[in-house]
PDB file of C-alpha atoms in Angstrom:
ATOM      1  CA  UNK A   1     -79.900  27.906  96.742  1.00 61.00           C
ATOM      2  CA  UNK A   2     -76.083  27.379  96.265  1.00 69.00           C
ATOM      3  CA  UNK A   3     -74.146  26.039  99.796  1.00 80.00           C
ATOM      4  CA  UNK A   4     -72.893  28.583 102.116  1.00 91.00           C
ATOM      5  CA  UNK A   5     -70.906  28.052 104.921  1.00 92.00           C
ATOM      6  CA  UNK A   6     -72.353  28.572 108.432  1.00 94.00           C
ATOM      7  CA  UNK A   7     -71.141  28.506 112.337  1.00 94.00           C
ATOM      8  CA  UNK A   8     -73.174  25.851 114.302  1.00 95.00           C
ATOM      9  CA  UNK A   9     -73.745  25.573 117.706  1.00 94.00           C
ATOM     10  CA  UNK A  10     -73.869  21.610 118.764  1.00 92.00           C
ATOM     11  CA  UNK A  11     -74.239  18.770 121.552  1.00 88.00           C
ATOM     12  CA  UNK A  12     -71.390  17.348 122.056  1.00 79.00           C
ATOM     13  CA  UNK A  13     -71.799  14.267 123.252  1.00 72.00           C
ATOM     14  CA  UNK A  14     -69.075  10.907 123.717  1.00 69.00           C
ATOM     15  CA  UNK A  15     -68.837  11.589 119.675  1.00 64.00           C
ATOM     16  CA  UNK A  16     -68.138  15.382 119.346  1.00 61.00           C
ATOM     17  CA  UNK A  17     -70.377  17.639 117.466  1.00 61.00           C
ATOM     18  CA  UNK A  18     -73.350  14.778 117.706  1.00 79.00           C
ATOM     19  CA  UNK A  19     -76.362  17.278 116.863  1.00 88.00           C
ATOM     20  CA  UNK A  20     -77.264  20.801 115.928  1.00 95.00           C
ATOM     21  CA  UNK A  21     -78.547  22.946 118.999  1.00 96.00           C
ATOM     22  CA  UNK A  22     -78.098  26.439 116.938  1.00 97.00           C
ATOM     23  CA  UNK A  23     -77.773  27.798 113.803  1.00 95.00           C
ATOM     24  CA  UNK A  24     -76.039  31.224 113.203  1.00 94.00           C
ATOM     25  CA  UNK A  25     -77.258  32.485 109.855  1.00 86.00           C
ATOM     26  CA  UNK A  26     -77.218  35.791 108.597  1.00 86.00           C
ATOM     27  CA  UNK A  27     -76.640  37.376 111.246  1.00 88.00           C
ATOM     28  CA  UNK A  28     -79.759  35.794 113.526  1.00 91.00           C
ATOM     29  CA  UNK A  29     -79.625  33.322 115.979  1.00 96.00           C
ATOM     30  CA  UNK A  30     -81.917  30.283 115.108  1.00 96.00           C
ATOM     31  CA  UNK A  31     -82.778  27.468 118.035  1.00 97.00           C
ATOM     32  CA  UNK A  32     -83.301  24.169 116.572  1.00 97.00           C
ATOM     33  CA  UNK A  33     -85.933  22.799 118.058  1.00 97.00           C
ATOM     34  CA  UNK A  34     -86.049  19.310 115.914  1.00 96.00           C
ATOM     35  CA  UNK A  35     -83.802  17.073 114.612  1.00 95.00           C
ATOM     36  CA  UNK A  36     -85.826  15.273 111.450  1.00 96.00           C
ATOM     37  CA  UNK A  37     -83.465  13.151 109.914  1.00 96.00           C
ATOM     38  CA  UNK A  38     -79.501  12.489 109.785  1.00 95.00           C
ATOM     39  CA  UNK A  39     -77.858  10.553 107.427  1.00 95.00           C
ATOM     40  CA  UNK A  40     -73.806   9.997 106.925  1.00 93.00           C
ATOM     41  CA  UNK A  41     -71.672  10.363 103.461  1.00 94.00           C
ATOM     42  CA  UNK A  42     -68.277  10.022 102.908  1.00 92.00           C
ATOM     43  CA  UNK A  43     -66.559  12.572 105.341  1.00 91.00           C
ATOM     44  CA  UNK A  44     -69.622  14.201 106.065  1.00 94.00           C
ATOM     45  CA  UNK A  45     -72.901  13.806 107.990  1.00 94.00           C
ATOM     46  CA  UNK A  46     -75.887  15.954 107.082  1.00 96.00           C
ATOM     47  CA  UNK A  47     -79.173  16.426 109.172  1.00 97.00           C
ATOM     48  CA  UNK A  48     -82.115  17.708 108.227  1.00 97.00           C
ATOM     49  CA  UNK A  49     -83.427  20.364 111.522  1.00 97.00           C
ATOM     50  CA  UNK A  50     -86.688  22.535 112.493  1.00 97.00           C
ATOM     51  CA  UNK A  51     -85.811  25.776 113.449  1.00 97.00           C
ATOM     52  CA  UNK A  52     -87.915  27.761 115.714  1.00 95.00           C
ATOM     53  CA  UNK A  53     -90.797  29.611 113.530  1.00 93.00           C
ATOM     54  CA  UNK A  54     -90.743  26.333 111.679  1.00 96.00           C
ATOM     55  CA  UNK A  55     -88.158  26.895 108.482  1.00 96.00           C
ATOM     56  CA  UNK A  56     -86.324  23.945 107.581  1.00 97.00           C
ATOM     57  CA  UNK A  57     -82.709  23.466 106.861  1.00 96.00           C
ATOM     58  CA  UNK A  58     -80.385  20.872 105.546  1.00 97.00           C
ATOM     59  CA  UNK A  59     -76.788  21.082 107.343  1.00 97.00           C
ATOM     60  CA  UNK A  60     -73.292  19.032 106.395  1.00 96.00           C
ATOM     61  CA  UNK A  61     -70.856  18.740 108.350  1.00 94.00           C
ATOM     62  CA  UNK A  62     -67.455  17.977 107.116  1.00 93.00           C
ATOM     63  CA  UNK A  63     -65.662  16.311 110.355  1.00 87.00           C
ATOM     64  CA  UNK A  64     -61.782  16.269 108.972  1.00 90.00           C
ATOM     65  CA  UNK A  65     -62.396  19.862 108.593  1.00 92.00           C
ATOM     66  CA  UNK A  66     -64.748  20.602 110.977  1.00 89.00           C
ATOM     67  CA  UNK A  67     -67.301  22.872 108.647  1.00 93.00           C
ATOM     68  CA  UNK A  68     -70.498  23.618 108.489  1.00 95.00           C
ATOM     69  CA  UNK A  69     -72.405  24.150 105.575  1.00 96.00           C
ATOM     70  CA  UNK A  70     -76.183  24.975 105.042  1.00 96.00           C
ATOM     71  CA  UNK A  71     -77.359  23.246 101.285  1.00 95.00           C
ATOM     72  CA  UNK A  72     -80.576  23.597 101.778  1.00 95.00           C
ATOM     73  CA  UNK A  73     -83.875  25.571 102.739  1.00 94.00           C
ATOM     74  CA  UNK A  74     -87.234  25.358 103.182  1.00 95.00           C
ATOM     75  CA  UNK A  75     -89.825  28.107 104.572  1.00 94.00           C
ATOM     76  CA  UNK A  76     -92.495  27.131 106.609  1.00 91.00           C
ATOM     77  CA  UNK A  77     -95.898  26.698 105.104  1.00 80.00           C
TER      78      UNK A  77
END
């Protein structure tokens, strides 16, 4: 799958865009309904989210620049 760049919806919390709360992806709405994982890089922090239905996605996002980008995908089972 190469990266794309997507629009997130987030909580912001006391550290701006903390978590993913919606993912707009070809043009559908998708609620994520689990945060699995979240790890940092330089300039970036990427988590690793449930959508409803149960696909999985891996999201960066690129603070200085404030983008998101989906780089990966898996269906559900």
């Amino acid at each position: 799958m190469s990266e794309q760049i997507v629009r997130v919806a987030c909580y912001a919390g006391y550290k701006g865009e903390e978590r993913p709360l919606r993912l707009y992806f070809r043009e559908r709405a998708l609620e994520v309904v689990e945060t699995e994982d979240r790890w940092y890089g330089p300039g970036a922090t990427f988590f690793r989210v449930v959508v409803d239905g149960g696909d999985r996605y891996v999201l960066r996002h690129e603070e200085a620049q404030d983008v998101w980008s989906l780089i990966g995908y898996r269906a559900a089972a």
